[in-house]
Tab-separated table of C-alpha atoms in Angstrom:
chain	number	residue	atom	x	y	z
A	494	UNK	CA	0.000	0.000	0.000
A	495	UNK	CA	2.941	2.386	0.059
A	496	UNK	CA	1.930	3.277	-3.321
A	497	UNK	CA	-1.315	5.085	-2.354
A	498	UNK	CA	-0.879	8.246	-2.597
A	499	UNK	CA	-4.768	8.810	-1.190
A	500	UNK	CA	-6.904	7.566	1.017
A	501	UNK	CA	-10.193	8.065	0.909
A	502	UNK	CA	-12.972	7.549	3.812
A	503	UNK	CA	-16.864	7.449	3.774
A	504	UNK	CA	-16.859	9.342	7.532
A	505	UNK	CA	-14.666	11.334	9.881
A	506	UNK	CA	-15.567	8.828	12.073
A	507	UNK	CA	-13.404	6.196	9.255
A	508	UNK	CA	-10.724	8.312	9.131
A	509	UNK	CA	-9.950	8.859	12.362
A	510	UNK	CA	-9.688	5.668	12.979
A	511	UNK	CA	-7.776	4.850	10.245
A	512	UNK	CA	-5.355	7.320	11.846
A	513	UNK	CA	-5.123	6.264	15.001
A	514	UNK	CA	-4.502	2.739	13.462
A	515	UNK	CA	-1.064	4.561	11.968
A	516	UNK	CA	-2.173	5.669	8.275
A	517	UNK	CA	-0.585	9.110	7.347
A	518	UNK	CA	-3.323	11.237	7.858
A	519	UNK	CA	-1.536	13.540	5.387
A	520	UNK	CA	-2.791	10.946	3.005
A	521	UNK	CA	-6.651	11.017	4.068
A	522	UNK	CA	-9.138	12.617	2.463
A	523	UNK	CA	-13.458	12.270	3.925
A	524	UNK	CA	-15.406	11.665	1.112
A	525	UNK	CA	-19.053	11.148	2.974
A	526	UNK	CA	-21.769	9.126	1.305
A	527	UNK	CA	-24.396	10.852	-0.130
A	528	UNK	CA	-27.918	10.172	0.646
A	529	UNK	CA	-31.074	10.560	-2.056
A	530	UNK	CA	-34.678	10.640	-0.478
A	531	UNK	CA	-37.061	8.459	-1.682
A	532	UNK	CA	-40.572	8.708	-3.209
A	533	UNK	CA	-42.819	7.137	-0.586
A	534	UNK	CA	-44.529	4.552	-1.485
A	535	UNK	CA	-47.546	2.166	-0.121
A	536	UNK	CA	-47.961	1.868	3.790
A	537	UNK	CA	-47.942	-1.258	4.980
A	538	UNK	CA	-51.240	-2.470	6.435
A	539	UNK	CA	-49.814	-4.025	9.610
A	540	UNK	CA	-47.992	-0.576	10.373
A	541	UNK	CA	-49.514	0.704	13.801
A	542	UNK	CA	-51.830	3.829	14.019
A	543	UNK	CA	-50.515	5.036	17.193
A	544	UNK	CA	-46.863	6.507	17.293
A	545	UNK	CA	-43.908	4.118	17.034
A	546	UNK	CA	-40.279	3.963	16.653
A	547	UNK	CA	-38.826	2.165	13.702
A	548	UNK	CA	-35.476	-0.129	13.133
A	549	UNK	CA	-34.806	-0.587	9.596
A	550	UNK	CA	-31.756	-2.821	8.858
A	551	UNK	CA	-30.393	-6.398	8.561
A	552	UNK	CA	-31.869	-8.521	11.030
A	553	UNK	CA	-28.604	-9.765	12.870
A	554	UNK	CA	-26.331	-9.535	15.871
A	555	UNK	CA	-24.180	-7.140	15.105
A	556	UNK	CA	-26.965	-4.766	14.098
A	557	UNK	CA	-28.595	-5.064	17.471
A	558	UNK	CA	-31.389	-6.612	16.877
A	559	UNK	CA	-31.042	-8.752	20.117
A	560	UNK	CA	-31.687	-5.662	22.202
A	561	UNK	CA	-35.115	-5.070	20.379
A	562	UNK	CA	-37.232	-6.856	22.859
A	563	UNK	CA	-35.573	-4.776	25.382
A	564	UNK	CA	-35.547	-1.423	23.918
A	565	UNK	CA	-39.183	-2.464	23.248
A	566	UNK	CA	-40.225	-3.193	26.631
A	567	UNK	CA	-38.504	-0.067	27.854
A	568	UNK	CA	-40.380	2.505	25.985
A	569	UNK	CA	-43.799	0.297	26.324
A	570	UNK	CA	-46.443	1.125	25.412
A	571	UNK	CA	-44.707	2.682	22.163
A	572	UNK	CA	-44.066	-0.239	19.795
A	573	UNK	CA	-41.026	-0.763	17.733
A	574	UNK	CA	-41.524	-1.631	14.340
A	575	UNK	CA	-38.843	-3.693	12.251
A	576	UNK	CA	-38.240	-3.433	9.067
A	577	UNK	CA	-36.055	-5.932	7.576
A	578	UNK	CA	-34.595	-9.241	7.327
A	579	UNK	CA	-31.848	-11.311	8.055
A	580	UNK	CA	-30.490	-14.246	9.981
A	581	UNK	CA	-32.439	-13.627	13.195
A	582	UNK	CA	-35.947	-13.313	11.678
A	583	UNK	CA	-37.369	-16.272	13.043
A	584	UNK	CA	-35.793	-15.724	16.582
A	585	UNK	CA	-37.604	-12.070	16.105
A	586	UNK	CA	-40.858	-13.757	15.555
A	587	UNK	CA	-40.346	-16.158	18.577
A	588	UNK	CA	-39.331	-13.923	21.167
A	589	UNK	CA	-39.592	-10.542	19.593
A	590	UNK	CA	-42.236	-9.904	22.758
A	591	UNK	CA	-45.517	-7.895	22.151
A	592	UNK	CA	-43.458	-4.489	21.624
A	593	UNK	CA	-41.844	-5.620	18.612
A	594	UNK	CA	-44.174	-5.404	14.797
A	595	UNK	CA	-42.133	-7.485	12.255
A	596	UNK	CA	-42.819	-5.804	9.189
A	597	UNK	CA	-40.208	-7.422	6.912
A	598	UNK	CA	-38.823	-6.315	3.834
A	599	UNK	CA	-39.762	-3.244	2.661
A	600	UNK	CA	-39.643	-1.567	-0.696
A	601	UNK	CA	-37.375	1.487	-0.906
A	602	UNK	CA	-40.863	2.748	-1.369
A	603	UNK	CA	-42.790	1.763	1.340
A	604	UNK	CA	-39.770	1.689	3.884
A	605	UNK	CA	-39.743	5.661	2.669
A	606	UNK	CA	-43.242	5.732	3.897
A	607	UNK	CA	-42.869	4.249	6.818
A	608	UNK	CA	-39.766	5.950	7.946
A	609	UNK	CA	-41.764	9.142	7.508
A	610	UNK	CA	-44.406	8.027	10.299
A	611	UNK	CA	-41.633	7.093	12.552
A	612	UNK	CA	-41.958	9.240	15.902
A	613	UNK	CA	-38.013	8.098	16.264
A	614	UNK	CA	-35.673	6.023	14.619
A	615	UNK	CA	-33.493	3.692	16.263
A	616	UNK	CA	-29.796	1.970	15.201
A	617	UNK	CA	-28.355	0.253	17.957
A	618	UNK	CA	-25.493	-1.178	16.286
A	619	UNK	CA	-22.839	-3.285	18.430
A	620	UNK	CA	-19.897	-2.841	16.056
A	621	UNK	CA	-18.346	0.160	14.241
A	622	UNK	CA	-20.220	1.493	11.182
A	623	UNK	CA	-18.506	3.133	8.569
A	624	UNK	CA	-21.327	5.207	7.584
A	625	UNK	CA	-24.352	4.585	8.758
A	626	UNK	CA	-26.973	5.289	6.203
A	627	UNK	CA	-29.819	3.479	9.109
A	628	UNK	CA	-29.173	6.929	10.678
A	629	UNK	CA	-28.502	9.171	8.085
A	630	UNK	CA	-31.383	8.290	5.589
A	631	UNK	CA	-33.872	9.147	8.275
A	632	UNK	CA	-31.856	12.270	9.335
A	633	UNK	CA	-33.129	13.189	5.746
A	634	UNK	CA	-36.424	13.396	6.365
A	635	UNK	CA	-36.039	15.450	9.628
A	636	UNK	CA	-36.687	12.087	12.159
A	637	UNK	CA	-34.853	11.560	15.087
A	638	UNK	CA	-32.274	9.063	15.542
A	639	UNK	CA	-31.267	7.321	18.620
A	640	UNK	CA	-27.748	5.708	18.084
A	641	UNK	CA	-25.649	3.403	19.813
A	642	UNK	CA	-22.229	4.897	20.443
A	643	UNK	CA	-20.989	2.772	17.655
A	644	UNK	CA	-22.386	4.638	14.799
């Protein structure tokens, strides 16, 4: 890699840590992700009238999904609504608890739609993101996030 005369990173976040890992940080550059609203779309049918907090993401560990339940039961009687799939789908649907609404895959679309109802979106990620477009596409449409501190 001596080579590379520039490095480029998706976050400050990136490059910092890049840095402190021992790149030159004469040789970084943040190049941040861009992020294009969507149309909305259909709402689903199962979405809940009352107010609700969404997690839209890949339904695994590292994405926190195994704190749902309990982020759920915390902010009861405000439901959290997943939208998604993943690896841990069926263990969502078996012990997911009566705060969690499995939506499942959404559209760009409908998840658009959906986002936009959101009281509060949530991203409790358990490893480092490098950008974290579950926070940053909502930050779009003017919804709050609630982030781990590994975002």
């Amino acid at each position: 890699y001596r080579a590379v005369r520039l490095w480029i990173a998706p976050s400050r976040f990136v490059a910092e840590k890049a840095g402190s890992l021992g790149l030159d940080r004469s040789k970084l550059r943040v190049l941040g992700h861009g992020v294009e609203r969507t149309a909305a779309g259909d709402v689903p049918s199962a979405l809940p009238a009352e107010r609700f907090v969404l997690f839209a993401g890949r339904l695994t560990v590292d994405k926190g999904v195994k704190l749902l339940p309990a982020i759920a039961a915390r902010i009861a009687p405000t439901p959290v609504v997943v939208a998604g799939d993943g690896p841990l789908s069926s263990w969502l649907a078996r012990d997911g608890g009566p705060g969690v609404r499995h939506l499942g895959h959404l559209s760009g679309e409908s998840l658009a739609a959906v986002m936009r109802r959101a009281g509060a979106v949530i991203v409790p990620s358990l490893f480092y993101e490098t950008f974290g477009y579950a926070a940053a596409e909502p930050m779009a449409d003017a919804r709050p996030v609630v982030a781990s501190r590994w975002l």
